[in-house]
CSV table of C-alpha atoms in Angstrom, one decimal:
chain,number,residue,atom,x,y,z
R,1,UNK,CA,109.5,121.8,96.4
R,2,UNK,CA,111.3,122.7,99.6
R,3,UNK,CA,114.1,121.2,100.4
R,4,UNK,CA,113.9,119.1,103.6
R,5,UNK,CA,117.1,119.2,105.9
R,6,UNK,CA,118.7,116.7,107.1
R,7,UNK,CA,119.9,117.0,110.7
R,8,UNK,CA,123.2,119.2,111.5
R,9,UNK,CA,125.1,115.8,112.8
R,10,UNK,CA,124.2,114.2,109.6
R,11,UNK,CA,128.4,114.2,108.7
R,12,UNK,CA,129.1,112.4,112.5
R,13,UNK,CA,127.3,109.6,111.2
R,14,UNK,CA,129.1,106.1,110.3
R,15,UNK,CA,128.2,105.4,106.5
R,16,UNK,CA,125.0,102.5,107.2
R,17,UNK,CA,122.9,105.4,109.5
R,18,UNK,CA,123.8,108.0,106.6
R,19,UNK,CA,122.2,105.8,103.8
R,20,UNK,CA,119.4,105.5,106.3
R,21,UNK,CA,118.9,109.2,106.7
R,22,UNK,CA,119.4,109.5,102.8
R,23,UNK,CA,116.5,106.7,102.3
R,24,UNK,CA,114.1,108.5,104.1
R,25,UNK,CA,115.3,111.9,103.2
R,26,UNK,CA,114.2,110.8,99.5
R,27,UNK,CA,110.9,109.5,100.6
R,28,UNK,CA,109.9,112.9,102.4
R,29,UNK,CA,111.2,114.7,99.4
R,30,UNK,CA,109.6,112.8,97.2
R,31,UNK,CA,106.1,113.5,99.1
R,32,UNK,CA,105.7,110.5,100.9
R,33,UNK,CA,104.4,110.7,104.1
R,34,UNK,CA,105.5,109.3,107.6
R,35,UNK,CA,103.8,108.5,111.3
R,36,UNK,CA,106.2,107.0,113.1
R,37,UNK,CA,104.4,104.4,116.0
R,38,UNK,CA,105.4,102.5,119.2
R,39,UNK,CA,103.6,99.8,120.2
R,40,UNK,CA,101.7,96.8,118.8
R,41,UNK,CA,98.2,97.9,119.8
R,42,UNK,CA,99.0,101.0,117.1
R,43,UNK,CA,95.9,100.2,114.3
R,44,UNK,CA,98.2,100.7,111.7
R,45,UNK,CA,95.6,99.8,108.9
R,46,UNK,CA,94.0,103.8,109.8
R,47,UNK,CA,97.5,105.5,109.0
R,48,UNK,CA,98.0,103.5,106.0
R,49,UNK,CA,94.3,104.7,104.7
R,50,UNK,CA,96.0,107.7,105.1
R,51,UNK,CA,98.5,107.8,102.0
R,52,UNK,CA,101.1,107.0,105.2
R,53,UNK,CA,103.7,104.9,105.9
R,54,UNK,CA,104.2,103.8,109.1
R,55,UNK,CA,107.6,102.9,111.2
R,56,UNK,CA,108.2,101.5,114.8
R,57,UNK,CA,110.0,104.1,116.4
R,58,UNK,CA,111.0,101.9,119.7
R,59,UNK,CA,114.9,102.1,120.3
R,60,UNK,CA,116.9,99.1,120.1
R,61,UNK,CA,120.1,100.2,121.6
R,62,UNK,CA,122.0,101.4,124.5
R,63,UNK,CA,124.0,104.1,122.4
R,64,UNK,CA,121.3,107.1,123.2
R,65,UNK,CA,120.6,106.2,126.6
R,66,UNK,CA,123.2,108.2,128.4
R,67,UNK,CA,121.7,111.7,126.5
R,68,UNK,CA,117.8,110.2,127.7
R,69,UNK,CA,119.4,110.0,131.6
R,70,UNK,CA,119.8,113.9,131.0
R,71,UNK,CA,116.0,114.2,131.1
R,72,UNK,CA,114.6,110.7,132.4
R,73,UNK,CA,115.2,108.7,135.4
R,74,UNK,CA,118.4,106.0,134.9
R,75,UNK,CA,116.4,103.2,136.6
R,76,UNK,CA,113.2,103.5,133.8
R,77,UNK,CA,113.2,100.7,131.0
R,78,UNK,CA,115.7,100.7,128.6
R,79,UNK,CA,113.8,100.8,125.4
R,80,UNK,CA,111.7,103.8,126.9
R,81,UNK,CA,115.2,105.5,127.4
R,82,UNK,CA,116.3,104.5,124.3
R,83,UNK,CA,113.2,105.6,122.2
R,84,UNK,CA,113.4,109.1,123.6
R,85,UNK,CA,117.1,109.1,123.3
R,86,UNK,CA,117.2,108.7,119.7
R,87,UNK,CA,114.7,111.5,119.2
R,88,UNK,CA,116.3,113.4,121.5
R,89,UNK,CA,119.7,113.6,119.7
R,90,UNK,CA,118.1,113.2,116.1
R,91,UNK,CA,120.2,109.5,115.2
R,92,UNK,CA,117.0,107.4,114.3
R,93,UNK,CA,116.4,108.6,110.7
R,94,UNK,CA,112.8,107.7,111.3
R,95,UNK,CA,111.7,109.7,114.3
R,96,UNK,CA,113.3,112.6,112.7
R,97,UNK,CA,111.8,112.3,109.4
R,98,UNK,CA,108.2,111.3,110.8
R,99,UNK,CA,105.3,113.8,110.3
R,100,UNK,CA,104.2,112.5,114.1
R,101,UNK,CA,104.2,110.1,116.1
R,102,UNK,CA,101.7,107.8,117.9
R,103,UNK,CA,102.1,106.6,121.3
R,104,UNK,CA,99.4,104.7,123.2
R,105,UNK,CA,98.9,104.5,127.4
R,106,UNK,CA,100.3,100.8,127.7
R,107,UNK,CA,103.0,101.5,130.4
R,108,UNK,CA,102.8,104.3,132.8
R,109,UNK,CA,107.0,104.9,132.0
R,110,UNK,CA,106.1,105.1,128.2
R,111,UNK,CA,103.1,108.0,128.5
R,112,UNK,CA,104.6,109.9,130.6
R,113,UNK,CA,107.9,109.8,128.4
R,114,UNK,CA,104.9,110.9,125.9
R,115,UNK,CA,104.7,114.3,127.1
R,116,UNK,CA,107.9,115.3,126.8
R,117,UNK,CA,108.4,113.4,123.2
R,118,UNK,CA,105.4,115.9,122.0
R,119,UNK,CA,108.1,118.8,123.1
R,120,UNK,CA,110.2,117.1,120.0
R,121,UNK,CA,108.0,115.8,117.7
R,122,UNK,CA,104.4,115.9,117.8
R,123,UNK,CA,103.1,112.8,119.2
R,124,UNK,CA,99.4,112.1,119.6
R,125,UNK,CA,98.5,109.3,122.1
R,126,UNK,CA,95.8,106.9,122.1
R,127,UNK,CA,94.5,105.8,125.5
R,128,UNK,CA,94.4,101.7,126.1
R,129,UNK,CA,91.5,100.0,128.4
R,130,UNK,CA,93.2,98.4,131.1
R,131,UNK,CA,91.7,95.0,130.2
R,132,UNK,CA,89.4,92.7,127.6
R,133,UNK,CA,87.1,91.7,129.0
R,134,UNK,CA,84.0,93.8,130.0
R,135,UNK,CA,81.8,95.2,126.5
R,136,UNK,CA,82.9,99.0,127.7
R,137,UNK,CA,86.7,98.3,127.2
R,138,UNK,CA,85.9,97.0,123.6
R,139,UNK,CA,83.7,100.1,123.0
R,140,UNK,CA,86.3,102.2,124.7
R,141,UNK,CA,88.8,101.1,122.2
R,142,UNK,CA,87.0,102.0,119.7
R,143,UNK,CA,86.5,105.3,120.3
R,144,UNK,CA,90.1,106.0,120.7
R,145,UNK,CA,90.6,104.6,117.3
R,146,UNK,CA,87.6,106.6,115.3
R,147,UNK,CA,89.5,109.6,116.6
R,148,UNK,CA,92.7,108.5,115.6
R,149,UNK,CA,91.1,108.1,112.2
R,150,UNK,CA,89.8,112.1,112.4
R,151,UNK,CA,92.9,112.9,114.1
R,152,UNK,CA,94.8,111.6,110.8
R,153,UNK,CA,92.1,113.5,108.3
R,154,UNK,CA,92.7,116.6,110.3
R,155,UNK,CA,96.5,116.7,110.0
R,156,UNK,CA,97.0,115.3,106.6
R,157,UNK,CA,93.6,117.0,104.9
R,158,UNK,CA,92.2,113.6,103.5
R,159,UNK,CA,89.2,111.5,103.8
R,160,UNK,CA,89.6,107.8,104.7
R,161,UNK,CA,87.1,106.3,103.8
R,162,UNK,CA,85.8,102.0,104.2
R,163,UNK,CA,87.1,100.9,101.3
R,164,UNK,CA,90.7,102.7,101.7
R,165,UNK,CA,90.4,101.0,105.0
R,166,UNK,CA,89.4,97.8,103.4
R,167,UNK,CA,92.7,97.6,101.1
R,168,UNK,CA,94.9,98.2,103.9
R,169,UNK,CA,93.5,95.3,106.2
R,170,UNK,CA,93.9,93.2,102.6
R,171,UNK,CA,97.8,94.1,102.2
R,172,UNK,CA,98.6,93.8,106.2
R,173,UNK,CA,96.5,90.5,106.1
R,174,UNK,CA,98.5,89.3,103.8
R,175,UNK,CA,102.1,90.7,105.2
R,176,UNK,CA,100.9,88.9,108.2
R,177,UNK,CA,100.2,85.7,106.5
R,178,UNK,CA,103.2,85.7,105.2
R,179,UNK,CA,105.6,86.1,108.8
R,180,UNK,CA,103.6,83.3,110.1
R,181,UNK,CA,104.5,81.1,107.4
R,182,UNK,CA,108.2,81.4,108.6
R,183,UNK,CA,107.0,80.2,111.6
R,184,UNK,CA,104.9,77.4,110.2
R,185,UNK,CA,108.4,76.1,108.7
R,186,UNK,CA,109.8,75.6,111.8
R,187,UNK,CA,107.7,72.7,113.1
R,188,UNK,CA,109.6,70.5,111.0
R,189,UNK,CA,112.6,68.3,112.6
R,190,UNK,CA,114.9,70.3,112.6
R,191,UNK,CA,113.2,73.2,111.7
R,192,UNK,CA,113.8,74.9,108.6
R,193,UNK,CA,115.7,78.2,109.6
R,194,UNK,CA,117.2,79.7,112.6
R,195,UNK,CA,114.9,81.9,115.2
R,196,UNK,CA,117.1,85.1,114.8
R,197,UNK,CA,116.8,85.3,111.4
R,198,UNK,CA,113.0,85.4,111.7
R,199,UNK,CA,113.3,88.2,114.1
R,200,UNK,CA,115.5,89.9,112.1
R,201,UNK,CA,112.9,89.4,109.2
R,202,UNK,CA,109.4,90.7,111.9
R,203,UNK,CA,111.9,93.8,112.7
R,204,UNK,CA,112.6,94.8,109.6
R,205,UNK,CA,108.9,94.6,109.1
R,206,UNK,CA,108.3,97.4,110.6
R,207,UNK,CA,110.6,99.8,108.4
R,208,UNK,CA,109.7,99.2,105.4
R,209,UNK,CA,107.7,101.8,103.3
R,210,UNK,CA,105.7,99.2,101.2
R,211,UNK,CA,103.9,96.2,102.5
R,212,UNK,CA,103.4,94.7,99.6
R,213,UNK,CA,107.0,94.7,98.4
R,214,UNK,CA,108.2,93.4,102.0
R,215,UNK,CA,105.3,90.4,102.1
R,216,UNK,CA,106.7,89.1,98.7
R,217,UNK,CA,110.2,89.1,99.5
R,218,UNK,CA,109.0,87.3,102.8
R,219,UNK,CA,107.1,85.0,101.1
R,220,UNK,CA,109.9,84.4,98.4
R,221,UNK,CA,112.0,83.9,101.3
R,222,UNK,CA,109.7,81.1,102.8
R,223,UNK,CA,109.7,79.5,99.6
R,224,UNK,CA,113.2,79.1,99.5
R,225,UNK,CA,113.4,77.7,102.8
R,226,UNK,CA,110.2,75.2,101.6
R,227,UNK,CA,112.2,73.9,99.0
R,228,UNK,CA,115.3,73.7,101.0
R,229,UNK,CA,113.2,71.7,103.7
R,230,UNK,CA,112.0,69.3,101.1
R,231,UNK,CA,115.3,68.6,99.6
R,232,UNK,CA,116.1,67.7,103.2
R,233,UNK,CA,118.5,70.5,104.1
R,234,UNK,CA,118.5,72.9,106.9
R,235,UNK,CA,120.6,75.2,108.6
R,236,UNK,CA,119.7,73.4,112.2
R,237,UNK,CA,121.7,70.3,113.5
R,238,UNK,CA,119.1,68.0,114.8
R,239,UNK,CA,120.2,68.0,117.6
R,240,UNK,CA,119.5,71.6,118.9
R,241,UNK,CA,116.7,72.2,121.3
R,242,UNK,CA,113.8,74.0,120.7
R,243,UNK,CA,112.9,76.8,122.5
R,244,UNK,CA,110.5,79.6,122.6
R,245,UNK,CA,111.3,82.5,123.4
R,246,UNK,CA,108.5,85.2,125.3
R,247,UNK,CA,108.4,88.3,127.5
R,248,UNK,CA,109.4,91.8,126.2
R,249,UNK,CA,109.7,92.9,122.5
R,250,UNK,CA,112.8,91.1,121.7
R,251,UNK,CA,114.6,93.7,118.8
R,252,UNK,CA,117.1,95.1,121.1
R,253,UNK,CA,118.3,91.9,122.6
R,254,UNK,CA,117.9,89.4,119.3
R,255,UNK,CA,122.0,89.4,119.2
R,256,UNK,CA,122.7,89.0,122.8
R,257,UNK,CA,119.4,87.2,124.1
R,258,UNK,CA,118.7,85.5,120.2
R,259,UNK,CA,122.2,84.5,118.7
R,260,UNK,CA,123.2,83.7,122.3
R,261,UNK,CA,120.5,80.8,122.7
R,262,UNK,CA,121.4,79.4,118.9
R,263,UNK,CA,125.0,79.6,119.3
R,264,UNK,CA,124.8,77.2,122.4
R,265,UNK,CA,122.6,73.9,121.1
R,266,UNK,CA,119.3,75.5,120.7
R,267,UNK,CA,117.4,77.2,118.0
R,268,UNK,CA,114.3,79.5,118.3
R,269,UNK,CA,111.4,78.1,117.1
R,270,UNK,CA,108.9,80.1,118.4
R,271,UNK,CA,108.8,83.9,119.6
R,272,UNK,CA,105.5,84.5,121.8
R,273,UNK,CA,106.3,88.4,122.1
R,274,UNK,CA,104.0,91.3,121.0
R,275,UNK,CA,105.4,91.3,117.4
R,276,UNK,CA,106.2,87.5,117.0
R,277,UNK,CA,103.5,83.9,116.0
R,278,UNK,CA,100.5,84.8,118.3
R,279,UNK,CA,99.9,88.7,117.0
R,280,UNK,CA,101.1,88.0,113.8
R,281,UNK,CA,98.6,84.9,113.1
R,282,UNK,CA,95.9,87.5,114.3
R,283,UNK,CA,94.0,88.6,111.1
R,284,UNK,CA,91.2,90.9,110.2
R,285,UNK,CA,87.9,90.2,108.3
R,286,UNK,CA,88.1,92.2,105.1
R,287,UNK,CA,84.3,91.4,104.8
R,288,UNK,CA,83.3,93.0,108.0
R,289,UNK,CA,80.5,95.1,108.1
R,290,UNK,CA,82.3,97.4,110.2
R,291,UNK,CA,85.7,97.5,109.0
R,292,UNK,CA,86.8,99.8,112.1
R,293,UNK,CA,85.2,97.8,114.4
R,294,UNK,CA,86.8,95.0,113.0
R,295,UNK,CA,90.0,96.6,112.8
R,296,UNK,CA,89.5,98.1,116.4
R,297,UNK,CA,88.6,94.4,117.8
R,298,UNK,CA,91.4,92.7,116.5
R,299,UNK,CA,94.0,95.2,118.0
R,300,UNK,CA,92.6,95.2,121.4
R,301,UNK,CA,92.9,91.3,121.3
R,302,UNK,CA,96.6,91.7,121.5
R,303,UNK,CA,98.0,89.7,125.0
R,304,UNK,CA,100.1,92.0,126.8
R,305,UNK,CA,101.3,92.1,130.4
R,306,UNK,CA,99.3,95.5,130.5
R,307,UNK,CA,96.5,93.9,130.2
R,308,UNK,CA,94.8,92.5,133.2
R,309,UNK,CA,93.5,90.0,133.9
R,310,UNK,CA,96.5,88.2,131.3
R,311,UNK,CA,95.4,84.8,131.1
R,312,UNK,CA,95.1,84.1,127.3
R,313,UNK,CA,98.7,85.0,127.0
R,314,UNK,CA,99.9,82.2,129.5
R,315,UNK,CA,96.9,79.7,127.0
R,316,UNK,CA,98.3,80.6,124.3
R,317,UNK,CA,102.0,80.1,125.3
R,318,UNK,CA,101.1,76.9,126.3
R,319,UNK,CA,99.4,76.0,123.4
R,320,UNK,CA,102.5,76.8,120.9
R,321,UNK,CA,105.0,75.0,123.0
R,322,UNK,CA,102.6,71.7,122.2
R,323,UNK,CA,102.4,73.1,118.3
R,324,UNK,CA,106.0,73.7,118.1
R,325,UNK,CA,107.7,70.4,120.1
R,326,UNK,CA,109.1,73.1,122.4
R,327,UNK,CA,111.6,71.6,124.9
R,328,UNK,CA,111.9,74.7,127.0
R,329,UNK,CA,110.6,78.5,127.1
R,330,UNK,CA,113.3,81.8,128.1
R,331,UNK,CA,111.5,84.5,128.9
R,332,UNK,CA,113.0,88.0,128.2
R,333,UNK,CA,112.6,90.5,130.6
R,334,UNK,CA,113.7,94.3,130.1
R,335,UNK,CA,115.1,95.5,133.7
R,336,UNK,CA,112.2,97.8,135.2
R,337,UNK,CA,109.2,96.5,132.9
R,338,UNK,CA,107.3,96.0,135.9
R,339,UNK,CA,104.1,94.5,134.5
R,340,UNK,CA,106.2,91.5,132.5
R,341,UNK,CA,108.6,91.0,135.4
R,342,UNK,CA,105.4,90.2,137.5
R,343,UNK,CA,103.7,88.1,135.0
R,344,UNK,CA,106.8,86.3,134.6
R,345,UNK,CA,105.5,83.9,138.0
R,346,UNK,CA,102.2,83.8,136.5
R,347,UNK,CA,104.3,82.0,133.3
R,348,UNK,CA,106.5,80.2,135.6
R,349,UNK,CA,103.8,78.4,136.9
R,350,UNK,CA,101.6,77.7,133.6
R,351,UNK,CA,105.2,76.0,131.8
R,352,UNK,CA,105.8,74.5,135.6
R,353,UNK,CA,102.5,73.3,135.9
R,354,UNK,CA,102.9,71.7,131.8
R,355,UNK,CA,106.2,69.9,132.5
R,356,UNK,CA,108.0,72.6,131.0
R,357,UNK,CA,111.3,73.5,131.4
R,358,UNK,CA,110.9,77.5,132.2
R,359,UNK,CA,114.0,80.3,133.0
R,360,UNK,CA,113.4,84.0,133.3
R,361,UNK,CA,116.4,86.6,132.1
R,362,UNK,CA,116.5,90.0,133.4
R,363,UNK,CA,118.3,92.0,131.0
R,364,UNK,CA,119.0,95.4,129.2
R,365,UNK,CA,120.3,96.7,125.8
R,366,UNK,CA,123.9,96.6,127.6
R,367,UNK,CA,126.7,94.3,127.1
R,368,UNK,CA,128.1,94.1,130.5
R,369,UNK,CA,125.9,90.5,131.5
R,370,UNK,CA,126.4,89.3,128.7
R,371,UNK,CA,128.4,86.0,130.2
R,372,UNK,CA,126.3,86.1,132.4
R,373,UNK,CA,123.9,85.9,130.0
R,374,UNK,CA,125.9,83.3,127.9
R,375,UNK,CA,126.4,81.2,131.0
R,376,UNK,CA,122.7,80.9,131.9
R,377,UNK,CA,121.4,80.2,128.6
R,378,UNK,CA,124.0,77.4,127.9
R,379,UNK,CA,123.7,75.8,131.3
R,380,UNK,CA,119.7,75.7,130.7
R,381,UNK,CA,119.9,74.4,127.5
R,382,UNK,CA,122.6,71.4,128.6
R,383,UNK,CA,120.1,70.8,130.9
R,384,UNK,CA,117.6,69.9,128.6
């Protein structure tokens, strides 16, 4: 078997990004096969019926950004800068290890950063109705998902068939099942863990090579935490307030936006994001007829500020803060992510209009707000 290099900075690297690199340098070596994806509305159920493991490619960090402002504007979102950054100087282990990559046309920043990903690493991108609601968009959708699923054949010379589709709704079903049961544990007074934990837990989701190994050791976890809860222990004074946290993908900001909150009298209870409770309690039925379809349907149901009209997402907000006892809702917005930063009125009035306390950050992957930051959050949170 060739011998598959590992990048000519590898030595640079500090010893936690080498083991990464060495991880999935094993993987590839061993045969396994890698799609690297960036966004929520990916169908990842297709490139697992592929023999593939897939990984969230999105960057999470300020530390490539200056080498992405080489090629991409400086006032574009950070995590778009950040994503090409890392492929660009080959420090995410994933993106340089991945076979290709799948993008999809949410934001117009993100597909047209697309085009000059594919110069990198070849990135095939799947083309997102604008909206819901009318039968063509659903229909639309899945089109671009049947040819994702030829697309895949085509590159890796396989067949995937229903029933390879079938066992990967199964195992993601059940992954699924098993992040919203964290979730589920934190309805109790006080809740049962802290909110940056479980987003720690949902990101590292989304790196791990075998589902059903990472739903076990998340349901193990929530076990723990049950029995913990029952004994009448918790990590959470009882006097924190619970808050819910929404907007943009939270990963880059869970220490600065996440620990912030928690270290200052309140606890996560709830993340409303595109990889947090409402997508994650989103299932698919193994016994569809059309298990594309099915698959296809359920994707396309995700609520995201792309999507317009948005309404379900403000419903469904609203409907978690009543679940979870919420006593207020941040809302994390990534500087330049136009579509959230106007939506954020839209949620302003539906927590306004509920008698919820409501505040709107306006962040980056930076550290220079952070007291700022620090002041805002504590100052909203006394307030409660």
């Amino acid at each position: 078997m060739t011998e598959i290099a590992l990048p000519r900075t590898f030595e640079e690297f500090n010893d936690q990004r080498k083991a990464s690199f060495i991880k999935v340098h094993d993987y590839k070596q061993a045969g396994g096969k890698l799609v690297g994806y960036l966004c929520s509305y990916t169908p990842l159920e297709v490139i697992d019926a592929a023999g593939a493991a897939s990984v969230a490619l999105c960057g999470m960090s300020d530390e490539t950004i200056p080498a992405a402002e080489t090629v991409l504007p400086a006032n574009l979102c950070p995590l778009i800068k950040s994503t090409y950054g890392f492929a660009l100087t080959d420090k995410c282990p994933f993106t340089y290890f991945s076979d290709m990559i799948v993008g999809e046309t949410t934001c117009d920043g993100k597909k047209k950063m697309y085009e000059l990903l594919n110069d990198i690493k070849q990135t095939y991108v799947l083309h997102l109705p604008q909206g819901q609601g009318r039968p063509h968009e659903a229909d639309m959708w899945y089109e671009e998902v049947r040819l994702l699923r030829k697309h895949l054949e085509r590159f890796y010379d396989v067949e995937i068939t229903d029933e390879a589709l079938r066992d990967a709704v199964r195992r993601r079903n059940r992954l699924r099942r098993a992040l919203a049961s964290m979730y589920d544990l934190q309805r109790s007074e006080p809740p049962a863990m802290g909110g940056v934990e479980i987003l720690s837990a949902i990101q590292a989701s989304t790196f791990s090579f075998d589902i059903d190994d990472y739903a076990a050791k998340i349901e193990a976890l929530v076990a723990e935490r049950r029995a913990a809860r029952e004994r009448g222990e918790s990590p959470i004074d009882k006097s924190a307030k619970r808050i819910l946290v929404t907007g943009c993908p939270m990963s880059g900001v869970i220490n600065k936006v996440g620990r912030t909150i928690e270290n200052n009298g309140g606890v996560i209870v709830c993340s409303d994001d595109c990889s947090g409770e409402r997508t994650n309690r989103m299932l698919i039925d193994e016994m569809a007829p059309d298990i594309l379809r099915a698959i296809s349907d359920r994707y396309l149901g995700i609520n995201c500020s792309v999507m317009t009209p948005n309404g379900s997402r403000m419903e469904n907000t609203l409907e978690m803060c009543e679940k979870y006892q919420v006593d207020g809702v941040i809302e994390n917005v990534l500087i330049a992510c136009h579509t959230f930063n106007v939506e954020s009125t839209l949620m302003a009035r539906a927590c306004e209009g509920a008698g919820i306390p409501y505040m709107k950050l306006e962040t980056d992957y930076s550290q220079g707000d952070l007291g700022q930051i620090e002041t805002r959050i504590a100052a909203f949170i006394e307030m409660l």
